[in-house]
Coordinates of C-alpha atoms and ligand atoms in Angstrom, one line a residue:
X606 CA 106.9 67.5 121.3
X607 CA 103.8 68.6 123.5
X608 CA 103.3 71.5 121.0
X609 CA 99.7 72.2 119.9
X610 CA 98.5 72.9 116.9
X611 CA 95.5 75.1 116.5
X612 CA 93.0 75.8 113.9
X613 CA 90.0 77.9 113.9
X614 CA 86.5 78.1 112.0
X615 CA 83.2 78.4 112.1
X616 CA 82.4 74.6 111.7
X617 CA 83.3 71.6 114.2
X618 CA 84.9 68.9 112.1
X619 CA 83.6 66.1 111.8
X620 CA 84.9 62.8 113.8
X621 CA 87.8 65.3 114.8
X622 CA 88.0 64.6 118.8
X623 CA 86.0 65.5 122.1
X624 CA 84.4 69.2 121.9
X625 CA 84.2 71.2 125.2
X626 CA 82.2 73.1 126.1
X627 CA 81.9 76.4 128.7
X628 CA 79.3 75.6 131.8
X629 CA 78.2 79.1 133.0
X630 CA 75.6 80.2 135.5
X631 CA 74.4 78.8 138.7
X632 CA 73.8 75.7 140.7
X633 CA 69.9 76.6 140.2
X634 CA 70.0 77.5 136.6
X635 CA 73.5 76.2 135.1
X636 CA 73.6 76.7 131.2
X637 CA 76.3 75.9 128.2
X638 CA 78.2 77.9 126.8
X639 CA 78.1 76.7 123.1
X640 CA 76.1 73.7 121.3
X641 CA 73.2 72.8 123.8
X642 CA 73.7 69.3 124.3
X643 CA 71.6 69.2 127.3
X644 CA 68.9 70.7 128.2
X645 CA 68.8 72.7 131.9
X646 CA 67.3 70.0 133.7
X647 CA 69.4 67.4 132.9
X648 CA 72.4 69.7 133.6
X649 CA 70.8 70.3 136.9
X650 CA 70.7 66.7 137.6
X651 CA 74.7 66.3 136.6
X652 CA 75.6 68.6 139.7
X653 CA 78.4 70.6 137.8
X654 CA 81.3 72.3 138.9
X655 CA 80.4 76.1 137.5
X656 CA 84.2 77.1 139.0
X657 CA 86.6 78.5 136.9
X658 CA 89.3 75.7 136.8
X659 CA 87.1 72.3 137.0
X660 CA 86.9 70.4 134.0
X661 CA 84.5 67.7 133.5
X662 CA 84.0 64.7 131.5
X663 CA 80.7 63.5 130.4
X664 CA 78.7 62.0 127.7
X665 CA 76.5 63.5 125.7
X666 CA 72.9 62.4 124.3
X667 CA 75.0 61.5 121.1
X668 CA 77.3 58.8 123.1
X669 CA 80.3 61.0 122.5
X670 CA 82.4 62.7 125.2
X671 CA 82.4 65.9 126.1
X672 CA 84.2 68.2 128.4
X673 CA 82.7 71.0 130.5
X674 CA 84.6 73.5 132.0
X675 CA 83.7 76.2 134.3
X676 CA 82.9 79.5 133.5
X677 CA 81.9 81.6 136.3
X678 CA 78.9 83.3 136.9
X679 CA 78.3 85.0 133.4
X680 CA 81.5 83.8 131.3
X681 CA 83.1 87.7 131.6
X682 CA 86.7 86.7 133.0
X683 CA 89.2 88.3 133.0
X684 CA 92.3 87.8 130.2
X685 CA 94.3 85.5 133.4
X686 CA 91.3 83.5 134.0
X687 CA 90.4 82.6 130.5
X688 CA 94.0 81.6 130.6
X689 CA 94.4 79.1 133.5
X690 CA 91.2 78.0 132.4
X691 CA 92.6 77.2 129.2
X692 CA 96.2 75.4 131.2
X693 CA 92.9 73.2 133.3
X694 CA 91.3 72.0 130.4
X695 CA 94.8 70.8 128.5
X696 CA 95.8 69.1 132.0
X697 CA 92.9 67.5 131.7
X698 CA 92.9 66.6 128.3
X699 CA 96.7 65.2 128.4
X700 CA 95.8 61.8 126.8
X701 CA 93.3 62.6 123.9
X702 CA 94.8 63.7 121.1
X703 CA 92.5 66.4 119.6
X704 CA 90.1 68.4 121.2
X705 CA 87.2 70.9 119.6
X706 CA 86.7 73.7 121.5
X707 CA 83.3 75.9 121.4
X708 CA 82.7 78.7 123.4
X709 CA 79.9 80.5 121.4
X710 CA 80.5 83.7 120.1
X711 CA 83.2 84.2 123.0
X712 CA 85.5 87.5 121.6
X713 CA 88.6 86.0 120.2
X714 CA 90.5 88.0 122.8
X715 CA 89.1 85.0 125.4
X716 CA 89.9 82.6 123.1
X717 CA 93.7 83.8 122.4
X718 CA 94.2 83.9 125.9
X719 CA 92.4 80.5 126.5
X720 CA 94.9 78.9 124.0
X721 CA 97.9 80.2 125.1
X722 CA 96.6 78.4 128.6
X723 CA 96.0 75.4 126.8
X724 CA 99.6 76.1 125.3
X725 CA 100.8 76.7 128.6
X726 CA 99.4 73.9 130.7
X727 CA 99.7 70.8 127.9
X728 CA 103.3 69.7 129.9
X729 CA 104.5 66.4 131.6
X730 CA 107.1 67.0 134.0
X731 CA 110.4 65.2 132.6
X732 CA 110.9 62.0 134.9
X733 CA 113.2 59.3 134.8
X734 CA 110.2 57.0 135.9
X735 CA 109.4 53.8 133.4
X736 CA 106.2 54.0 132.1
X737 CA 105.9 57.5 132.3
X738 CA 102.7 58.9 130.3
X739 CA 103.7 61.5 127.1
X740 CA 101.8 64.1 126.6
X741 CA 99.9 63.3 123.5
X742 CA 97.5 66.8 122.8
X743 CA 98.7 68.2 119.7
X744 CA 95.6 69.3 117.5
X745 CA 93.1 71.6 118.9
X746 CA 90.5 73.2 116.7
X747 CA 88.2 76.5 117.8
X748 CA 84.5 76.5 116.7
X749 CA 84.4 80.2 116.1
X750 CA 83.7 83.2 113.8
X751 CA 86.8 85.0 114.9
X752 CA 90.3 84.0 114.5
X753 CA 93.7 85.1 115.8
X754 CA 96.5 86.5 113.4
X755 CA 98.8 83.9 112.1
X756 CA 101.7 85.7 114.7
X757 CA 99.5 85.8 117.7
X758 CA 99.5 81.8 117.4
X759 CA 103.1 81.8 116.9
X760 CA 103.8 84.1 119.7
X761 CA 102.1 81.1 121.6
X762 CA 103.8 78.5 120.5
X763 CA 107.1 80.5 121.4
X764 CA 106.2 81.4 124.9
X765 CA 104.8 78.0 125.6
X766 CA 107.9 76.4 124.1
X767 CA 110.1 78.7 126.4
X768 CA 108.8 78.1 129.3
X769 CA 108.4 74.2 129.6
X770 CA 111.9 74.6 128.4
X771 CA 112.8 76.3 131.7
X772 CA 110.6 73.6 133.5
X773 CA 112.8 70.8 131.6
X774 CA 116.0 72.5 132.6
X775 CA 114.8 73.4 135.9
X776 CA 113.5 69.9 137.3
X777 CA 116.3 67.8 135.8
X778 CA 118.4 66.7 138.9
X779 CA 122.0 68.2 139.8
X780 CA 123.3 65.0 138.7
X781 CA 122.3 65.1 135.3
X782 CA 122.9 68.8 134.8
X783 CA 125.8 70.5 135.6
X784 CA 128.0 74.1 135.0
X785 CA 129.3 72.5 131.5
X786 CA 127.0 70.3 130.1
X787 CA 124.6 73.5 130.6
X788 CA 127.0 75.3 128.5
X789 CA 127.2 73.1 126.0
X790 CA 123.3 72.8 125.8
X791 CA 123.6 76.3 125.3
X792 CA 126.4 76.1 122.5
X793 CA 124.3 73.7 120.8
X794 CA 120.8 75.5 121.1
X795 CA 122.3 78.7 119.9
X796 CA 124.3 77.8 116.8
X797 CA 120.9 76.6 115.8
X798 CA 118.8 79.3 116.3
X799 CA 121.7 81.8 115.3
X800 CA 122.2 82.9 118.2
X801 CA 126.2 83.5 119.2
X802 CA 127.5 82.0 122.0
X803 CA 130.9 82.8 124.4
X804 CA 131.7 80.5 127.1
X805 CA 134.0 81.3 130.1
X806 CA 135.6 77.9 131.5
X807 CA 136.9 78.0 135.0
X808 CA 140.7 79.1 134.1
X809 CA 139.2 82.2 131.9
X810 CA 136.8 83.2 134.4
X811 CA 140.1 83.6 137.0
X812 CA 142.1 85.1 134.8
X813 CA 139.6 87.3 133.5
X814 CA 138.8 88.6 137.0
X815 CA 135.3 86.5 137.7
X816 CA 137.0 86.2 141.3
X817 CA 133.4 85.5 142.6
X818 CA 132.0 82.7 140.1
X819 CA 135.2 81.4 141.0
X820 CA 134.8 81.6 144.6
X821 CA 131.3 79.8 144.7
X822 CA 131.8 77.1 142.1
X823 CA 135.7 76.3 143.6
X824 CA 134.7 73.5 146.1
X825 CA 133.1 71.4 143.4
X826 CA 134.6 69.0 141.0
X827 CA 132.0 70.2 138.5
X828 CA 133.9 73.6 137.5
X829 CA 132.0 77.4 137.4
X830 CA 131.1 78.3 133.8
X831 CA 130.3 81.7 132.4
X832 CA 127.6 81.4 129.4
X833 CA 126.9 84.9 127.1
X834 CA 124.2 84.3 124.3
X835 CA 123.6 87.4 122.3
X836 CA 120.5 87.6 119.7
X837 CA 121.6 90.6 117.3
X838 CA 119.7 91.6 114.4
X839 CA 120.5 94.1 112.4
X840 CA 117.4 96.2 113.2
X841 CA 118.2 96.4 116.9
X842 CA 118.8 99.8 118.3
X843 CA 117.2 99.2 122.0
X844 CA 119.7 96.0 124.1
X845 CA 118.5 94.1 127.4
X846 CA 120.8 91.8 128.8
X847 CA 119.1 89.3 131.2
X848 CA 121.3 88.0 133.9
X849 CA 120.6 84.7 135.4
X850 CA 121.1 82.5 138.3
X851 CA 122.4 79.0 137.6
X852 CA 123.5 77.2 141.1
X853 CA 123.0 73.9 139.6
X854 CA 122.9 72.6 142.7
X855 CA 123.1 74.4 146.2
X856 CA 124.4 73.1 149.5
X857 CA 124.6 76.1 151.4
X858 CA 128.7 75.3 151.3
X859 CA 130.1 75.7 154.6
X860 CA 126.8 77.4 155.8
X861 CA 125.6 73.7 154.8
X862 CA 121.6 73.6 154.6
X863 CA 119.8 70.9 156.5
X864 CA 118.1 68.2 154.0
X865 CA 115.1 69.7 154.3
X866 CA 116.4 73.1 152.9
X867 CA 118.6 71.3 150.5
X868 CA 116.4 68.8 149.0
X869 CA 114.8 71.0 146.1
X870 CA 118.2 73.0 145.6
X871 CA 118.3 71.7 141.9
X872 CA 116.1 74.3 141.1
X873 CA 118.2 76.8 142.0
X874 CA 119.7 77.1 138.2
X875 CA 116.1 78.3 137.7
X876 CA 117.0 81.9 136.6
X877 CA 119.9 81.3 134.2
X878 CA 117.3 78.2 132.5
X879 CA 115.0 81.7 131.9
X880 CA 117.5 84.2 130.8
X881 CA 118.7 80.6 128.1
X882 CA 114.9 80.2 127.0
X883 CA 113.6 83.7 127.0
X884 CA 117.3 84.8 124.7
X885 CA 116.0 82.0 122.3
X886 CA 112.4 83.1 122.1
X887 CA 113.0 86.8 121.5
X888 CA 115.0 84.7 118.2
X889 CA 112.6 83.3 117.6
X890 CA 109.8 86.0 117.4
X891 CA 112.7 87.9 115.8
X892 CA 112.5 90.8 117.6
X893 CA 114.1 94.3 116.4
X894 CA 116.0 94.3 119.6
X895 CA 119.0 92.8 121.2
X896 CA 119.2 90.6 123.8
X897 CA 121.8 89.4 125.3
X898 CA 121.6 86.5 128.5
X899 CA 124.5 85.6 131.0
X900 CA 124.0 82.3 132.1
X901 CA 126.0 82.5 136.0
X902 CA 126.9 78.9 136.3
X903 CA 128.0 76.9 139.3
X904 CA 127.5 74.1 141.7
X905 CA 127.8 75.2 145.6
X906 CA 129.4 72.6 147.6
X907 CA 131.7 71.7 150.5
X908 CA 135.5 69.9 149.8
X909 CA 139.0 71.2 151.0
X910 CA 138.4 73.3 148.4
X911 CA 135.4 75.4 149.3
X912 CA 135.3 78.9 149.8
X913 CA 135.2 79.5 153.7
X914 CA 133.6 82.1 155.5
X915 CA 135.1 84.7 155.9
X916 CA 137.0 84.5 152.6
X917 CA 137.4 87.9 150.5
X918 CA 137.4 87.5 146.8
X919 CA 137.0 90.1 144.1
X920 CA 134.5 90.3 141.2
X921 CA 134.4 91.2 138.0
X922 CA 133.6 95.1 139.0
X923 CA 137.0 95.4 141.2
X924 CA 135.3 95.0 144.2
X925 CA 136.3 93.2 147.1
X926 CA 133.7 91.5 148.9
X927 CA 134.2 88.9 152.4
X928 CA 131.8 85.8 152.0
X929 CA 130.2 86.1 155.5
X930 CA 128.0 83.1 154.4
X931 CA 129.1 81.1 151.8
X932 CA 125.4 80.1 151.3
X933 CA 124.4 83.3 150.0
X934 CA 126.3 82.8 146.7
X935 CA 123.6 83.6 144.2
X936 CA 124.5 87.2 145.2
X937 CA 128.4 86.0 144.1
X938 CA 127.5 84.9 140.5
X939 CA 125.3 87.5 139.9
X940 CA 127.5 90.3 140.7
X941 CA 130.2 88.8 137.7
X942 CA 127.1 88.3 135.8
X943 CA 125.7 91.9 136.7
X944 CA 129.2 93.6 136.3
X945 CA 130.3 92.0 132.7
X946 CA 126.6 92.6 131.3
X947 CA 127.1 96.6 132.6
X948 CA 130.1 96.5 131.0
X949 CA 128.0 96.7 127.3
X950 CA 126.0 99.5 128.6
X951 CA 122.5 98.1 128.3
X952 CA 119.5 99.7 128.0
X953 CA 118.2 97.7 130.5
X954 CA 119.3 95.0 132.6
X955 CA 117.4 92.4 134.5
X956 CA 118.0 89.7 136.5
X957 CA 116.0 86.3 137.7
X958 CA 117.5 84.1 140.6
X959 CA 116.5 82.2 142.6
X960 CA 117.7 84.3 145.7
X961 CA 116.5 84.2 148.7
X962 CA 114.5 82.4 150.9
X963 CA 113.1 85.5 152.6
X964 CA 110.9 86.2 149.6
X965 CA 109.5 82.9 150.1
X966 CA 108.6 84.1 153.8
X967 CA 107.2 87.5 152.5
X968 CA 105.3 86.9 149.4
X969 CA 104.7 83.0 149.8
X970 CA 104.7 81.2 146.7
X971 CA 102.9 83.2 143.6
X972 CA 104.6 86.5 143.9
X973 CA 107.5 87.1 142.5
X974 CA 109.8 89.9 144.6
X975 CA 110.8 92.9 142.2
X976 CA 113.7 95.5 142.5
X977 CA 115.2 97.9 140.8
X978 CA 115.7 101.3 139.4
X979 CA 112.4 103.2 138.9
X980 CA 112.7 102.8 135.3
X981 CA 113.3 99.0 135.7
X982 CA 110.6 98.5 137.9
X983 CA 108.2 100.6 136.0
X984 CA 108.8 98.6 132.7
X985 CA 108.6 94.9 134.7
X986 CA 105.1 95.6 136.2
X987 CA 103.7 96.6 133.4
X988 CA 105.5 93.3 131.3
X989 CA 103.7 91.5 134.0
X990 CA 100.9 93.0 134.3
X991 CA 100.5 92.2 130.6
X992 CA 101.4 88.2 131.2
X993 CA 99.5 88.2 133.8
X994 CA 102.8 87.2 136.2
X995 CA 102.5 88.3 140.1
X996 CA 105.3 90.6 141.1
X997 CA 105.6 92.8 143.9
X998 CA 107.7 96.2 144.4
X999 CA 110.1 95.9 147.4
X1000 CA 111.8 98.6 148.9
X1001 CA 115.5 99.6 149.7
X1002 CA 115.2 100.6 153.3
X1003 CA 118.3 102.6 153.7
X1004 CA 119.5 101.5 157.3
X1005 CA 119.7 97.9 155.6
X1006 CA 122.6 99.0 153.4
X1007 CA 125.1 99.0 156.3
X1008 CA 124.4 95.1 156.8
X1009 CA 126.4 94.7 153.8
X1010 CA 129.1 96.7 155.1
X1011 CA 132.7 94.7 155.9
X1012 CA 135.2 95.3 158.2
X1013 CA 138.0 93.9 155.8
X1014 CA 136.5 94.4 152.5
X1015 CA 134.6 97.2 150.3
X1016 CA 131.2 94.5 150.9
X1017 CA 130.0 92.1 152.9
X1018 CA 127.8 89.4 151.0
X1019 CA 125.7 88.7 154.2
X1020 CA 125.4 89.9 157.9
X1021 CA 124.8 87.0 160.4
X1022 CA 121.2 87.6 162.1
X1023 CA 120.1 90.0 160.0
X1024 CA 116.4 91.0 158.9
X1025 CA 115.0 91.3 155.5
X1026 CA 116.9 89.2 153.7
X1027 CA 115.4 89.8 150.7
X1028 CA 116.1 93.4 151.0
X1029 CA 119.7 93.3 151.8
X1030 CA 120.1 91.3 148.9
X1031 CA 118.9 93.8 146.6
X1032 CA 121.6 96.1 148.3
X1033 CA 124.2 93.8 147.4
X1034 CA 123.0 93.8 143.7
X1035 CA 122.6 97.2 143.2
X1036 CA 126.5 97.5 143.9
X1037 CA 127.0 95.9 140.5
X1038 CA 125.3 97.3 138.6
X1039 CA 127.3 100.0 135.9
X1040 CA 126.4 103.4 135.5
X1041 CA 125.5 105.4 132.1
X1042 CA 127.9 108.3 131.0
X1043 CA 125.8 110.7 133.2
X1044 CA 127.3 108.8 136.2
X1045 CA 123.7 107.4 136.9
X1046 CA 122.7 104.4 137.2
X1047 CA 121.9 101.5 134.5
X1048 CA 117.9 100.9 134.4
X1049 CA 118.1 97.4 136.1
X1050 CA 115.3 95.2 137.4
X1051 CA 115.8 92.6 139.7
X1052 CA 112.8 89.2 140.0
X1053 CA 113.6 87.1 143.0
X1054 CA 111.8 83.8 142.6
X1055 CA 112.4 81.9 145.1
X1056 CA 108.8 81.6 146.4
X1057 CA 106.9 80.7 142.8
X1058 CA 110.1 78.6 140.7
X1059 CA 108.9 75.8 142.3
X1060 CA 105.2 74.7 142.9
X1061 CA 105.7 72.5 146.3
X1062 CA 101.6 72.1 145.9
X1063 CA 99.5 70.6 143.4
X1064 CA 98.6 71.8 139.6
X1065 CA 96.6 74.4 138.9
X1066 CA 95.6 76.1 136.2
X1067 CA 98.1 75.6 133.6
X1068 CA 101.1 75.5 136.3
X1069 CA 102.1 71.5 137.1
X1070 CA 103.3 70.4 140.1
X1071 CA 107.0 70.9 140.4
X1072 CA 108.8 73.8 137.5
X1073 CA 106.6 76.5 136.6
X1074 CA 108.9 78.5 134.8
X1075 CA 107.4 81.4 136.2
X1076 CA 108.8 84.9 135.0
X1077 CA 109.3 83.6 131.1
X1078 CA 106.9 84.7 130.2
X1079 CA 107.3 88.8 131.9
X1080 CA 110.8 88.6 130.4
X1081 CA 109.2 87.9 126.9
X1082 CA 106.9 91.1 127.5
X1083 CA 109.7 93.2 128.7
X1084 CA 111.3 92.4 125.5
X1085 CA 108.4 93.0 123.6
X1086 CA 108.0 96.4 125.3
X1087 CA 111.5 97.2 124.3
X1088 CA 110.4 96.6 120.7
X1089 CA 107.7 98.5 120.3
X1090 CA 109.5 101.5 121.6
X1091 CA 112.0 100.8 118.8
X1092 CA 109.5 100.9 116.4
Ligands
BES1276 N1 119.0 79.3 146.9 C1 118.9 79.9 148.1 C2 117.5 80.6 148.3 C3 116.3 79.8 148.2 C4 115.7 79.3 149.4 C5 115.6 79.5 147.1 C6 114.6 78.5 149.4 C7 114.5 78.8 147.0 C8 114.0 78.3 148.2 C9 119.9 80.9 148.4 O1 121.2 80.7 147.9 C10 120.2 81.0 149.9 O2 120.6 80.0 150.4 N2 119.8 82.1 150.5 C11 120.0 82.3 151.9 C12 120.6 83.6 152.1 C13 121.2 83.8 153.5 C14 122.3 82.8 153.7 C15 121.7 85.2 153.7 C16 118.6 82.2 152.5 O3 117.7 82.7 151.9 O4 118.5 81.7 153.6
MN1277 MN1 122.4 79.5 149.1
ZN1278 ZN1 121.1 79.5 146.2

């Protein structure tokens, strides 16, 4: 659909589309990166944007258009830059069709990187609006002497594919996307990329002792679903099960949320739409590992049948936990979701929600918030380092455990007035998650995205408004970390 095909050679093509071009230098003495279509003084005269990130149209001395994006001072960015560089000049470019690219003898490192931007950023948020505008981008050639392998460009298209299908799932409104058409997305998506597919429906999940999936999706007419993709192959000896969040719609409950708190709670499916996309991708890469996602579905509202606070229910683990707030359910899900993927013994288990709006508070809206074991941890900065994602290592201050202590239960899922939210939600997790035969336990990281899921501001770079499907693409890399240690 918004996919892009590339191409690279030495030699524009003739008649093909606009060519853009890299702007480099300064104000004084701006220059082009590529064919010098205009001499200094005239680009002097055109007052350019040298930034990183501005894109701009003009005509050149031939009548045809061109695009100039910024640079920087001497074109040596950095891998990220070259890639939101890339998402700015495909948001940019949204209506043309094909688009030359020529950067000079820029190392085809840049260029990769640039693409998958390009990849990245060429998206229109899915409206119900008439009249909306497609994305029509599909052909993009590089005027180059290097080329990428013929897998680097598919490991673009994959990632870029993954992640604006988070964005789809993410932004689609509560009313349109629900516990069991989700699961039946999922059914459909995975018999086609051969990927198997178990669904729990509401009855199963009770008698199969999901007592807090249950408890969170009970007050809604749309009933709690329990999704399990597993991507196999027979080469796999390393598994990661991914565990996601998928309130498809959060009201707080009886700890209802003010509109302004609510409004935006579709997005709070956001982690089980990544742990769906980024199952599919390592499919489709065909990576020697397994991979296994557990889509936590429900919808968190308020009716005469709505868990009350206060409640105790039981999950999955045998634990008996009081819902103190019935608006911290992610917590609920994911410690079913956390309990039944321990079960397997994974090599490594993480999980995306989004979970708290204390990270929001903390890290603001770029960073994602990362716990875990050591081992977890260590694997997911370096997966995002290498995406070039924004986490951040929190800590498990130990006097925050006992807010998660319960008078009448073995937990507490919240303590009323409590500080570090974030924090004491990472307690919670951690009770869920299985040990190894040595009695320690599972490697485990935990990405809280509440902050970056949602981009509240404008575009930038190759994130749009709205979605971003932040984290995709770290999951990918953990993944592909996980393979190359099989190897
Ligand atoms: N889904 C929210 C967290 C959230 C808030 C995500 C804002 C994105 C933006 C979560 O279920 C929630 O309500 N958390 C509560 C926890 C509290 C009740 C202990 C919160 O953060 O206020
Ligand atoms: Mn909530
Ligand atoms: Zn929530």
């Amino acid at each position: 659909m918004s996919k892009i095909i590339f191409s690279f050679s030495s030699k524009a093509i003739e008649g093909f589309g606009p060519t853009v071009l890299g702007l480099f230098g300064t104000a004084s003495e701006p220059k082009l990166l590529g064919q010098e279509i205009f001499s200094q003084h005239q680009l002097q005269s055109l007052k350019l944007s040298l930034k990183p990130e501005s894109v701009q149209r003009t005509l050149g001395p031939d009548g045809s258009v061109y695009l100039l994006a910024g640079l920087g001072e001497n074109f040596e960015l950095a891998t990220d830059t070259w890639r939101e560089i890339g998402g700015a000049v495909a948001r940019h470019a949204q209506e043309l069709e094909s688009l030359q690219i020529d950067f000079g003898s820029t190392h085809s490192q840049a260029l990769l990187a640039f693409a998958e931007g390009m990849a990245l950023g060429n998206f229109a948020v899915k409206t119900q609006k008439h009249g909306a505008k497609p994305v029509v981008l599909h052909k993009v050639h590089f005027i180059s002497n290097s080329s990428p392998s013929q897998a680097q460009l598919k490991r673009i298209d994959v990632l870029a594919e993954a992640v604006h299908l988070t964005r789809d799932l993410a932004v689609t409104p509560a009313n349109l996307l629900y516990p069991e058409l989700f699961a039946n997305i999922a059914k459909e998506a995975g018999a086609k990329a051969g990927v198997d597919v178990q669904v729990w429906d509401e009855h199963e999940l009770a008698a199969q002792g999901f007592g807090a999936i249950v408890a969170v999706g009970q007050g809604s007419a749309r009933k709690p679903r329990l999704v399990k993709l597993s991507y196999q192959p027979a080469d796999a000896q390393l598994h990661v099960a991914v565990v996601g969040k998928g309130i498809t719609f959060d009201t707080g409950g009886y700890a209802i949320k003010p509109l302004a708190g609510m409004y935006g709670m579709k997005y709070d499916m956001t982690g089980a739409a990544t742990a769906y996309s980024t199952v599919l991708a390592a499919a489709q890469l065909g990576l020697p590992i397994r991979v296994t996602a557990w889509l936590c579905l429900a919808e968190n509202m308020v009716s005469s049948t709505a868990t009350r606070p206060g409640d105790v229910i039981r999950a999955r683990n045998g634990k008996t936990i009081e819902v103190v707030n019935p608006d911290a359910e992610g917590r609920l899900v994911l410690a079913d979701g956390l309990s039944a993927a321990s079960e397997e013994q994974p090599d490594l288990i993480i999980d995306v929600a989004t979970l708290t709006g204390a990270a929001r508070v903390a890290l603001g809206t770029r960073y994602s918030a990362l716990m875990g074991t050591p081992q977890g941890v260590a694997i997911a900065e370096v997966a995002a380092e290498h995406a070039g994602e924004l986490v951040w290592n929190m800590p498990f201050p130990k006097e925050i455990r006992k807010s998660i202590d319960s008078d009448v239960a073995d937990l507490a899922n919240a303590k009323i007035g409590a500080h570090g939210g974030t924090l004491l939600a990472g307690h919670f997790l951690r009770e869920f998650i299985g040990q190894k035969p040595d009695g320690t336990q599972l490697d485990w990281a935990h990405l809280d995205i509440a902050g970056p899921a949602d981009n509240e501001g404008g575009a930038y770079g190759f994130t749009p408004k709205g979605p971003t499907g932040v984290i995709v693409r770290t999951v990918i890399a953990i993944f592909e970390s996980m393979a190359v240690k099989t190897s």
